[in-house]
mmCIF file of C-alpha atoms and ligand atoms in Angstrom:
data_model
loop_
_atom_site.group_PDB
_atom_site.id
_atom_site.type_symbol
_atom_site.label_atom_id
_atom_site.label_comp_id
_atom_site.label_asym_id
_atom_site.label_seq_id
_atom_site.Cartn_x
_atom_site.Cartn_y
_atom_site.Cartn_z
ATOM 1 C CA UNK A 10 104.175 102.590 80.079
ATOM 2 C CA UNK A 11 101.843 100.692 82.492
ATOM 3 C CA UNK A 12 98.936 102.552 83.970
ATOM 4 C CA UNK A 13 99.091 102.011 87.732
ATOM 5 C CA UNK A 14 96.851 103.337 90.494
ATOM 6 C CA UNK A 15 97.855 103.763 94.117
ATOM 7 C CA UNK A 16 95.723 105.341 96.711
ATOM 8 C CA UNK A 17 94.635 104.800 100.317
ATOM 9 C CA UNK A 18 93.177 105.956 103.547
ATOM 10 C CA UNK A 19 94.185 106.277 107.164
ATOM 11 C CA UNK A 20 92.416 103.789 109.388
ATOM 12 C CA UNK A 21 91.307 106.191 112.026
ATOM 13 C CA UNK A 22 87.564 105.643 111.604
ATOM 14 C CA UNK A 23 84.861 104.222 109.393
ATOM 15 C CA UNK A 24 84.528 105.782 105.979
ATOM 16 C CA UNK A 25 81.711 108.109 105.305
ATOM 17 C CA UNK A 26 79.756 109.247 102.258
ATOM 18 C CA UNK A 27 82.268 112.141 101.828
ATOM 19 C CA UNK A 28 84.990 109.554 101.253
ATOM 20 C CA UNK A 29 82.638 107.687 98.994
ATOM 21 C CA UNK A 30 81.841 110.536 96.538
ATOM 22 C CA UNK A 31 85.290 112.111 97.041
ATOM 23 C CA UNK A 32 87.292 109.044 96.030
ATOM 24 C CA UNK A 33 86.016 105.593 96.760
ATOM 25 C CA UNK A 34 83.288 105.591 94.136
ATOM 26 C CA UNK A 35 85.759 106.724 91.498
ATOM 27 C CA UNK A 36 88.240 104.011 92.447
ATOM 28 C CA UNK A 37 85.563 101.375 91.882
ATOM 29 C CA UNK A 38 84.758 102.918 88.488
ATOM 30 C CA UNK A 39 88.428 103.005 87.548
ATOM 31 C CA UNK A 40 88.836 99.430 88.676
ATOM 32 C CA UNK A 41 85.824 98.282 86.571
ATOM 33 C CA UNK A 42 86.936 100.316 83.567
ATOM 34 C CA UNK A 43 89.695 97.732 82.892
ATOM 35 C CA UNK A 44 91.961 100.578 81.809
ATOM 36 C CA UNK A 45 94.555 100.061 84.471
ATOM 37 C CA UNK A 46 97.303 97.443 84.554
ATOM 38 C CA UNK A 47 97.723 97.405 88.317
ATOM 39 C CA UNK A 48 95.650 98.855 91.165
ATOM 40 C CA UNK A 49 96.946 99.193 94.714
ATOM 41 C CA UNK A 50 94.654 100.357 97.581
ATOM 42 C CA UNK A 51 96.490 100.896 100.839
ATOM 43 C CA UNK A 52 95.244 101.015 104.384
ATOM 44 C CA UNK A 53 97.712 103.667 105.681
ATOM 45 C CA UNK A 54 98.154 102.424 109.306
ATOM 46 C CA UNK A 55 101.736 103.646 109.586
ATOM 47 C CA UNK A 56 100.617 107.165 108.514
ATOM 48 C CA UNK A 57 97.713 106.979 110.947
ATOM 49 C CA UNK A 58 100.197 106.281 113.713
ATOM 50 C CA UNK A 59 102.122 109.496 113.024
ATOM 51 C CA UNK A 60 99.483 111.392 114.991
ATOM 52 C CA UNK A 61 98.041 108.512 116.964
ATOM 53 C CA UNK A 62 101.219 107.062 118.417
ATOM 54 C CA UNK A 63 99.594 106.741 121.794
ATOM 55 C CA UNK A 64 96.463 105.073 120.468
ATOM 56 C CA UNK A 65 97.565 102.030 118.481
ATOM 57 C CA UNK A 66 94.323 100.163 119.444
ATOM 58 C CA UNK A 67 92.290 102.684 117.515
ATOM 59 C CA UNK A 68 94.327 102.116 114.379
ATOM 60 C CA UNK A 69 94.254 98.361 114.858
ATOM 61 C CA UNK A 70 90.444 98.296 115.252
ATOM 62 C CA UNK A 71 89.845 100.411 112.212
ATOM 63 C CA UNK A 72 91.837 98.262 109.833
ATOM 64 C CA UNK A 73 88.972 95.830 109.432
ATOM 65 C CA UNK A 74 86.397 98.700 109.305
ATOM 66 C CA UNK A 75 88.170 100.327 106.324
ATOM 67 C CA UNK A 76 88.699 96.990 104.664
ATOM 68 C CA UNK A 77 84.900 96.307 105.022
ATOM 69 C CA UNK A 78 84.165 99.715 103.601
ATOM 70 C CA UNK A 79 86.430 99.011 100.615
ATOM 71 C CA UNK A 80 84.912 95.639 99.863
ATOM 72 C CA UNK A 81 81.355 96.961 100.460
ATOM 73 C CA UNK A 82 81.929 99.849 98.078
ATOM 74 C CA UNK A 83 82.797 97.393 95.354
ATOM 75 C CA UNK A 84 86.558 97.096 95.368
ATOM 76 C CA UNK A 85 87.227 93.580 94.211
ATOM 77 C CA UNK A 86 90.319 91.814 95.573
ATOM 78 C CA UNK A 87 90.632 89.969 92.272
ATOM 79 C CA UNK A 88 91.083 93.285 90.435
ATOM 80 C CA UNK A 89 92.596 95.584 93.085
ATOM 81 C CA UNK A 90 95.424 94.741 95.514
ATOM 82 C CA UNK A 91 94.214 95.715 98.984
ATOM 83 C CA UNK A 92 97.112 95.922 101.540
ATOM 84 C CA UNK A 93 98.305 97.331 104.791
ATOM 85 C CA UNK A 94 101.115 99.988 104.697
ATOM 86 C CA UNK A 95 102.989 98.760 107.811
ATOM 87 C CA UNK A 96 103.465 95.351 106.269
ATOM 88 C CA UNK A 97 105.702 96.751 103.526
ATOM 89 C CA UNK A 98 108.991 97.624 105.191
ATOM 90 C CA UNK A 99 110.370 98.837 101.883
ATOM 91 C CA UNK A 100 108.219 101.932 102.245
ATOM 92 C CA UNK A 101 110.019 103.092 105.418
ATOM 93 C CA UNK A 102 113.368 102.452 103.737
ATOM 94 C CA UNK A 103 112.416 104.627 100.681
ATOM 95 C CA UNK A 104 111.153 107.300 103.090
ATOM 96 C CA UNK A 105 114.591 107.446 104.727
ATOM 97 C CA UNK A 106 116.377 108.015 101.472
ATOM 98 C CA UNK A 107 113.828 110.548 100.157
ATOM 99 C CA UNK A 108 114.156 112.478 103.341
ATOM 100 C CA UNK A 109 117.629 113.654 102.127
ATOM 101 C CA UNK A 110 115.962 115.363 99.168
ATOM 102 C CA UNK A 111 113.457 117.477 101.073
ATOM 103 C CA UNK A 112 114.089 120.581 103.198
ATOM 104 C CA UNK A 113 112.488 121.402 106.546
ATOM 105 C CA UNK A 114 111.283 124.717 105.002
ATOM 106 C CA UNK A 115 109.538 122.858 102.154
ATOM 107 C CA UNK A 116 107.757 120.615 104.639
ATOM 108 C CA UNK A 117 106.701 123.605 106.632
ATOM 109 C CA UNK A 118 105.079 125.129 103.552
ATOM 110 C CA UNK A 119 102.824 122.094 102.937
ATOM 111 C CA UNK A 120 99.334 123.569 103.406
ATOM 112 C CA UNK A 121 97.695 120.321 104.408
ATOM 113 C CA UNK A 122 100.290 119.584 107.082
ATOM 114 C CA UNK A 123 100.022 123.151 108.229
ATOM 115 C CA UNK A 124 96.295 123.015 108.735
ATOM 116 C CA UNK A 125 96.486 119.585 110.374
ATOM 117 C CA UNK A 126 99.060 120.851 112.838
ATOM 118 C CA UNK A 127 96.669 123.680 113.727
ATOM 119 C CA UNK A 128 93.682 121.351 114.015
ATOM 120 C CA UNK A 129 95.582 119.013 116.309
ATOM 121 C CA UNK A 130 96.965 121.834 118.464
ATOM 122 C CA UNK A 131 100.450 120.438 118.132
ATOM 123 C CA UNK A 132 102.127 123.863 118.133
ATOM 124 C CA UNK A 133 105.700 123.217 119.482
ATOM 125 C CA UNK A 134 105.213 119.541 120.032
ATOM 126 C CA UNK A 135 104.847 118.260 116.448
ATOM 127 C CA UNK A 136 106.004 114.630 116.205
ATOM 128 C CA UNK A 137 108.848 114.387 113.687
ATOM 129 C CA UNK A 138 107.064 111.368 112.033
ATOM 130 C CA UNK A 139 103.902 113.456 111.533
ATOM 131 C CA UNK A 140 105.828 116.416 110.169
ATOM 132 C CA UNK A 141 107.561 114.222 107.623
ATOM 133 C CA UNK A 142 104.554 112.099 106.497
ATOM 134 C CA UNK A 143 104.424 113.797 103.072
ATOM 135 C CA UNK A 144 107.828 112.127 102.418
ATOM 136 C CA UNK A 145 106.470 108.750 103.469
ATOM 137 C CA UNK A 146 103.442 109.371 101.172
ATOM 138 C CA UNK A 147 105.851 109.984 98.335
ATOM 139 C CA UNK A 148 107.375 106.634 99.135
ATOM 140 C CA UNK A 149 103.919 105.017 99.075
ATOM 141 C CA UNK A 150 103.151 106.374 95.665
ATOM 142 C CA UNK A 151 106.544 105.867 94.016
ATOM 143 C CA UNK A 152 107.151 102.352 95.413
ATOM 144 C CA UNK A 153 104.326 101.182 93.158
ATOM 145 C CA UNK A 154 105.416 103.342 90.241
ATOM 146 C CA UNK A 155 101.903 104.757 90.335
ATOM 147 C CA UNK A 156 100.870 106.937 87.373
ATOM 148 C CA UNK A 157 97.505 107.844 88.767
ATOM 149 C CA UNK A 158 96.486 108.766 92.351
ATOM 150 C CA UNK A 159 92.747 109.250 92.754
ATOM 151 C CA UNK A 160 92.263 111.316 95.992
ATOM 152 C CA UNK A 161 90.346 114.187 97.482
ATOM 153 C CA UNK A 162 91.391 117.775 97.083
ATOM 154 C CA UNK A 163 93.124 117.921 100.417
ATOM 155 C CA UNK A 164 95.753 115.542 99.120
ATOM 156 C CA UNK A 165 96.876 117.818 96.269
ATOM 157 C CA UNK A 166 99.826 119.212 98.278
ATOM 158 C CA UNK A 167 101.043 115.708 98.919
ATOM 159 C CA UNK A 168 101.014 114.896 95.214
ATOM 160 C CA UNK A 169 102.837 118.133 94.473
ATOM 161 C CA UNK A 170 105.561 117.165 96.915
ATOM 162 C CA UNK A 171 105.784 113.699 95.575
ATOM 163 C CA UNK A 172 106.340 115.068 92.099
ATOM 164 C CA UNK A 173 109.072 117.329 93.408
ATOM 165 C CA UNK A 174 110.772 114.381 95.125
ATOM 166 C CA UNK A 175 110.524 112.371 91.920
ATOM 167 C CA UNK A 176 112.089 115.206 89.958
ATOM 168 C CA UNK A 177 114.889 115.659 92.427
ATOM 169 C CA UNK A 178 115.590 111.970 92.709
ATOM 170 C CA UNK A 179 115.710 111.482 88.940
ATOM 171 C CA UNK A 180 117.862 114.514 88.381
ATOM 172 C CA UNK A 181 120.372 113.501 91.053
ATOM 173 C CA UNK A 182 120.490 109.718 90.588
ATOM 174 C CA UNK A 183 119.187 109.226 87.020
ATOM 175 C CA UNK A 184 115.676 108.363 85.671
ATOM 176 C CA UNK A 185 114.278 105.859 88.206
ATOM 177 C CA UNK A 186 110.991 107.047 89.601
ATOM 178 C CA UNK A 187 107.697 107.680 87.892
ATOM 179 C CA UNK A 188 105.960 111.009 88.242
ATOM 180 C CA UNK A 189 102.359 110.476 89.395
ATOM 181 C CA UNK A 190 99.262 112.455 88.384
ATOM 182 C CA UNK A 191 96.474 113.363 90.796
ATOM 183 C CA UNK A 192 92.921 112.427 89.803
ATOM 184 C CA UNK A 193 90.362 114.705 91.500
ATOM 185 C CA UNK A 194 86.603 114.173 91.394
ATOM 186 C CA UNK A 195 85.057 115.808 88.341
ATOM 187 C CA UNK A 196 81.915 116.954 90.167
ATOM 188 C CA UNK A 197 82.730 119.966 92.340
ATOM 189 C CA UNK A 198 80.107 118.952 94.913
ATOM 190 C CA UNK A 199 82.148 115.733 95.414
ATOM 191 C CA UNK A 200 85.396 117.631 96.152
ATOM 192 C CA UNK A 201 84.436 118.508 99.725
ATOM 193 C CA UNK A 202 81.108 117.232 100.923
ATOM 194 C CA UNK A 203 79.908 119.355 103.912
ATOM 195 C CA UNK A 204 78.677 117.682 107.073
ATOM 196 C CA UNK A 205 74.956 117.241 107.783
ATOM 197 C CA UNK A 206 75.304 120.279 110.070
ATOM 198 C CA UNK A 207 76.361 122.409 107.145
ATOM 199 C CA UNK A 208 79.993 122.758 108.427
ATOM 200 C CA UNK A 209 82.506 122.871 105.692
ATOM 201 C CA UNK A 210 83.719 119.326 106.101
ATOM 202 C CA UNK A 211 82.260 115.940 106.937
ATOM 203 C CA UNK A 212 84.510 114.699 109.677
ATOM 204 C CA UNK A 213 84.351 112.279 112.502
ATOM 205 C CA UNK A 214 85.594 114.690 115.105
ATOM 206 C CA UNK A 215 82.696 117.085 114.266
ATOM 207 C CA UNK A 216 80.158 114.266 114.499
ATOM 208 C CA UNK A 217 78.430 115.324 111.263
ATOM 209 C CA UNK A 218 78.951 112.216 109.081
ATOM 210 C CA UNK A 219 76.769 109.727 107.311
ATOM 211 C CA UNK A 220 78.801 106.569 107.388
ATOM 212 C CA UNK A 221 78.783 103.911 104.603
ATOM 213 C CA UNK A 222 78.014 101.413 107.386
ATOM 214 C CA UNK A 223 75.079 103.335 108.959
ATOM 215 C CA UNK A 224 71.816 101.366 108.923
ATOM 216 C CA UNK A 225 68.952 102.610 106.770
ATOM 217 C CA UNK A 226 67.025 104.151 109.616
ATOM 218 C CA UNK A 227 70.078 105.988 110.943
ATOM 219 C CA UNK A 228 70.725 107.475 107.515
ATOM 220 C CA UNK A 229 67.104 108.549 107.210
ATOM 221 C CA UNK A 230 67.256 110.288 110.614
ATOM 222 C CA UNK A 231 70.445 112.105 109.789
ATOM 223 C CA UNK A 232 69.061 113.323 106.451
ATOM 224 C CA UNK A 233 65.736 114.536 107.929
ATOM 225 C CA UNK A 234 67.699 116.480 110.573
ATOM 226 C CA UNK A 235 70.040 118.077 108.052
ATOM 227 C CA UNK A 236 70.843 121.767 108.104
ATOM 228 C CA UNK A 237 69.301 123.660 105.172
ATOM 229 C CA UNK A 238 68.677 127.284 104.386
ATOM 230 C CA UNK A 239 67.988 128.875 107.804
ATOM 231 C CA UNK A 240 65.869 131.683 106.143
ATOM 232 C CA UNK A 241 63.509 129.217 104.398
ATOM 233 C CA UNK A 242 60.934 129.153 107.150
ATOM 234 C CA UNK A 243 57.641 128.658 105.321
ATOM 235 C CA UNK A 244 57.164 126.452 102.280
ATOM 236 C CA UNK A 245 56.153 129.480 100.278
ATOM 237 C CA UNK A 246 59.417 131.362 101.109
ATOM 238 C CA UNK A 247 62.009 131.536 98.374
ATOM 239 C CA UNK A 248 64.906 129.253 99.377
ATOM 240 C CA UNK A 249 68.607 129.435 98.785
ATOM 241 C CA UNK A 250 70.186 126.550 96.812
ATOM 242 C CA UNK A 251 73.814 127.724 96.836
ATOM 243 C CA UNK A 252 75.675 126.502 99.903
ATOM 244 C CA UNK A 253 72.618 124.537 101.057
ATOM 245 C CA UNK A 254 73.947 121.133 102.137
ATOM 246 C CA UNK A 255 70.824 119.288 101.005
ATOM 247 C CA UNK A 256 71.328 120.517 97.508
ATOM 248 C CA UNK A 257 75.077 120.001 97.610
ATOM 249 C CA UNK A 258 74.365 116.348 98.516
ATOM 250 C CA UNK A 259 71.903 116.165 95.612
ATOM 251 C CA UNK A 260 74.616 117.637 93.284
ATOM 252 C CA UNK A 261 76.919 114.910 94.499
ATOM 253 C CA UNK A 262 74.528 111.922 94.369
ATOM 254 C CA UNK A 263 71.539 112.636 92.147
ATOM 255 C CA UNK A 264 70.998 111.280 88.667
ATOM 256 C CA UNK A 265 68.029 112.248 86.455
ATOM 257 C CA UNK A 266 66.807 108.617 86.648
ATOM 258 C CA UNK A 267 66.077 109.063 90.321
ATOM 259 C CA UNK A 268 63.305 111.631 89.527
ATOM 260 C CA UNK A 269 61.558 109.118 87.329
ATOM 261 C CA UNK A 270 61.900 106.584 90.122
ATOM 262 C CA UNK A 271 61.020 108.659 93.230
ATOM 263 C CA UNK A 272 59.650 112.098 92.335
ATOM 264 C CA UNK A 273 57.952 112.560 89.021
ATOM 265 C CA UNK A 274 57.176 116.292 89.722
ATOM 266 C CA UNK A 275 60.573 117.097 88.145
ATOM 267 C CA UNK A 276 62.612 115.664 85.411
ATOM 268 C CA UNK A 277 65.985 116.948 86.612
ATOM 269 C CA UNK A 278 67.713 118.517 89.539
ATOM 270 C CA UNK A 279 67.729 121.989 87.985
ATOM 271 C CA UNK A 280 63.921 122.014 87.830
ATOM 272 C CA UNK A 281 63.756 121.131 91.545
ATOM 273 C CA UNK A 282 66.305 123.815 92.344
ATOM 274 C CA UNK A 283 64.349 126.408 90.413
ATOM 275 C CA UNK A 284 61.181 125.570 92.318
ATOM 276 C CA UNK A 285 63.026 125.816 95.669
ATOM 277 C CA UNK A 286 64.530 129.207 94.697
ATOM 278 C CA UNK A 287 61.097 130.546 93.623
ATOM 279 C CA UNK A 288 59.408 129.390 96.738
ATOM 280 C CA UNK A 289 56.730 126.728 97.293
ATOM 281 C CA UNK A 290 58.941 123.724 97.798
ATOM 282 C CA UNK A 291 59.435 122.596 101.428
ATOM 283 C CA UNK A 292 62.596 121.235 102.943
ATOM 284 C CA UNK A 293 60.860 118.021 104.057
ATOM 285 C CA UNK A 294 59.961 117.093 100.488
ATOM 286 C CA UNK A 295 63.589 117.753 99.278
ATOM 287 C CA UNK A 296 64.993 115.780 102.220
ATOM 288 C CA UNK A 297 62.642 112.789 101.556
ATOM 289 C CA UNK A 298 63.853 112.754 97.932
ATOM 290 C CA UNK A 299 67.498 113.024 99.057
ATOM 291 C CA UNK A 300 66.910 110.163 101.428
ATOM 292 C CA UNK A 301 65.490 108.046 98.596
ATOM 293 C CA UNK A 302 68.522 108.838 96.474
ATOM 294 C CA UNK A 303 71.129 108.181 99.160
ATOM 295 C CA UNK A 304 69.397 104.941 100.194
ATOM 296 C CA UNK A 305 69.527 103.771 96.565
ATOM 297 C CA UNK A 306 73.264 104.510 96.443
ATOM 298 C CA UNK A 307 73.943 102.875 99.836
ATOM 299 C CA UNK A 308 71.737 99.795 99.573
ATOM 300 C CA UNK A 309 74.110 97.719 97.342
ATOM 301 C CA UNK A 310 76.985 98.769 99.606
ATOM 302 C CA UNK A 311 75.020 97.662 102.636
ATOM 303 C CA UNK A 312 74.260 94.259 101.067
ATOM 304 C CA UNK A 313 77.951 93.618 100.257
ATOM 305 C CA UNK A 314 78.807 94.681 103.777
ATOM 306 C CA UNK A 315 76.437 92.046 105.272
ATOM 307 C CA UNK A 316 78.172 89.471 103.055
ATOM 308 C CA UNK A 317 81.682 90.435 104.261
ATOM 309 C CA UNK A 318 80.828 90.954 107.900
ATOM 310 C CA UNK A 319 80.108 87.225 108.076
ATOM 311 C CA UNK A 320 83.588 86.467 106.611
ATOM 312 C CA UNK A 321 85.994 88.474 108.707
ATOM 313 C CA UNK A 322 88.819 85.883 108.610
ATOM 314 C CA UNK A 323 88.521 85.985 104.820
ATOM 315 C CA UNK A 324 88.891 89.799 104.902
ATOM 316 C CA UNK A 325 92.144 89.446 106.850
ATOM 317 C CA UNK A 326 93.309 86.834 104.364
ATOM 318 C CA UNK A 327 92.655 89.270 101.511
ATOM 319 C CA UNK A 328 94.743 91.917 103.219
ATOM 320 C CA UNK A 329 97.507 89.416 103.942
ATOM 321 C CA UNK A 330 97.653 88.289 100.360
ATOM 322 C CA UNK A 331 97.516 91.813 99.093
ATOM 323 C CA UNK A 332 100.334 92.776 101.396
ATOM 324 C CA UNK A 333 102.495 89.967 99.931
ATOM 325 C CA UNK A 334 101.779 91.102 96.350
ATOM 326 C CA UNK A 335 102.415 94.775 97.280
ATOM 327 C CA UNK A 336 105.690 93.978 98.946
ATOM 328 C CA UNK A 337 107.049 92.299 95.794
ATOM 329 C CA UNK A 338 106.331 95.343 93.799
ATOM 330 C CA UNK A 339 107.871 97.730 96.388
ATOM 331 C CA UNK A 340 110.962 95.475 96.742
ATOM 332 C CA UNK A 341 111.557 95.783 92.965
ATOM 333 C CA UNK A 342 111.407 99.592 93.180
ATOM 334 C CA UNK A 343 113.677 99.663 96.218
ATOM 335 C CA UNK A 344 116.243 97.584 94.312
ATOM 336 C CA UNK A 345 116.078 100.155 91.439
ATOM 337 C CA UNK A 346 116.395 103.031 93.911
ATOM 338 C CA UNK A 347 119.418 101.437 95.669
ATOM 339 C CA UNK A 348 121.075 100.778 92.372
ATOM 340 C CA UNK A 349 120.526 104.394 91.269
ATOM 341 C CA UNK A 350 121.818 105.641 94.643
ATOM 342 C CA UNK A 351 124.915 103.420 94.357
ATOM 343 C CA UNK A 352 124.222 101.532 97.534
ATOM 344 C CA UNK A 353 123.834 98.129 95.860
ATOM 345 C CA UNK A 354 127.372 97.021 96.770
ATOM 346 C CA UNK A 355 126.928 93.260 96.737
ATOM 347 C CA UNK A 356 124.941 92.917 93.513
ATOM 348 C CA UNK A 357 127.419 95.003 91.563
ATOM 349 C CA UNK A 358 130.213 92.651 90.341
ATOM 350 C CA UNK A 359 131.850 95.376 88.367
ATOM 351 C CA UNK A 360 132.323 97.436 91.556
ATOM 352 C CA UNK A 361 134.032 94.623 93.376
ATOM 353 C CA UNK A 362 136.254 93.894 90.366
ATOM 354 C CA UNK A 363 137.087 97.602 89.991
ATOM 355 C CA UNK A 364 138.147 97.895 93.611
ATOM 356 C CA UNK A 365 140.170 94.679 93.431
ATOM 357 C CA UNK A 366 141.895 95.999 90.304
ATOM 358 C CA UNK A 367 142.740 99.305 91.954
ATOM 359 C CA UNK A 368 144.511 97.451 94.746
ATOM 360 C CA UNK A 369 146.331 95.174 92.401
ATOM 361 C CA UNK A 370 148.110 98.071 90.776
HETATM 362 N N1 LIG B 1 96.980 110.821 103.360
HETATM 363 C C1 LIG B 1 95.901 109.961 103.000
HETATM 364 C C2 LIG B 1 94.751 110.192 103.889
HETATM 365 O O1 LIG B 1 94.787 111.157 104.676
HETATM 366 C C3 LIG B 1 96.293 108.479 103.096
HETATM 367 C C4 LIG B 1 97.495 108.076 102.226
HETATM 368 C C5 LIG B 1 98.690 107.584 102.656
HETATM 369 C C6 LIG B 1 97.497 108.152 100.817
HETATM 370 N N2 LIG B 1 99.504 107.391 101.627
HETATM 371 C C7 LIG B 1 98.852 107.645 100.471
HETATM 372 C C8 LIG B 1 96.624 108.518 99.774
HETATM 373 C C9 LIG B 1 99.275 107.605 99.177
HETATM 374 C C10 LIG B 1 97.102 108.437 98.465
HETATM 375 C C11 LIG B 1 98.419 107.980 98.124
HETATM 376 O O2 LIG B 1 93.804 109.458 103.945
#
């Protein structure tokens, strides 16, 4: 069986380093591993509209931002198909049919949707489209017969629901859809990167993000202002490493080589952590090192971004071509689905003959 990746992001803002370590970096590695037969990376504008119906301009503006983030991070349009969700009408058609296989009670149990409803203060005014987006996400994944979906932890409930829909579909209509597997980051610090303010999640609405597109100086300022251990007042005080965002970022980004390059006092992160816990290592020194590490990670991304920012029409052309390729694949799956569901009336000669025969008798 082919190994196929599908994943994507809502275009509601620029991507930040949390997206990068949580999923984007992994996608690039998977792309470059050569282990996958097909790779689809989707800008989920239709999903973004499920809770931004009154703000289409925001979604429209962020299409190119996300595309630039993808290309800057190292996704290569020759290896990965980059496309826009709304340009694939087959996805909405699949969603409509899958909706018959999901109960309202099951949707209400989806923990990600639950917490998003709370965060958005929807209460009694939940848009139906938003409430049912897990079904549309199942359509996104299955339309491409994806075997592997690299995403952050918050997407696990979506994958679970997709697998249930696949199960249900195949048991009612016969083996048609492929059951996907989630691929989570291996490094636990990458699962959920906290914001620079130490809050549990890096998120645009909290204003605590380091963006992939931030200039060098902006990144430095953000890192030097980061929240650390509030009880670590003097350099000589013992400091706390656990839950300290500066060390969580180092867990997510640091490689031993960076010590040889930027800070020869230590040979690995554990040595630095031990010194911090003992006391005698100041936050400024740790932050300066973290800045060097993150700048090293971001600098090739920044360079590629400069390249693509000068070629915006080409970026749209990549998305247009990707959408054409993606639609072909989704159309094939839709045909399989309609055949399985027995709604392929005109391509089924046997059916027409059978009905004709019935009336001849
Ligand atoms: N829900 C994802 C997000 O919040 C975006 C998305 C839409 C997605 N469809 C998908 C991710 C299919 C993986 C697979 O960013």
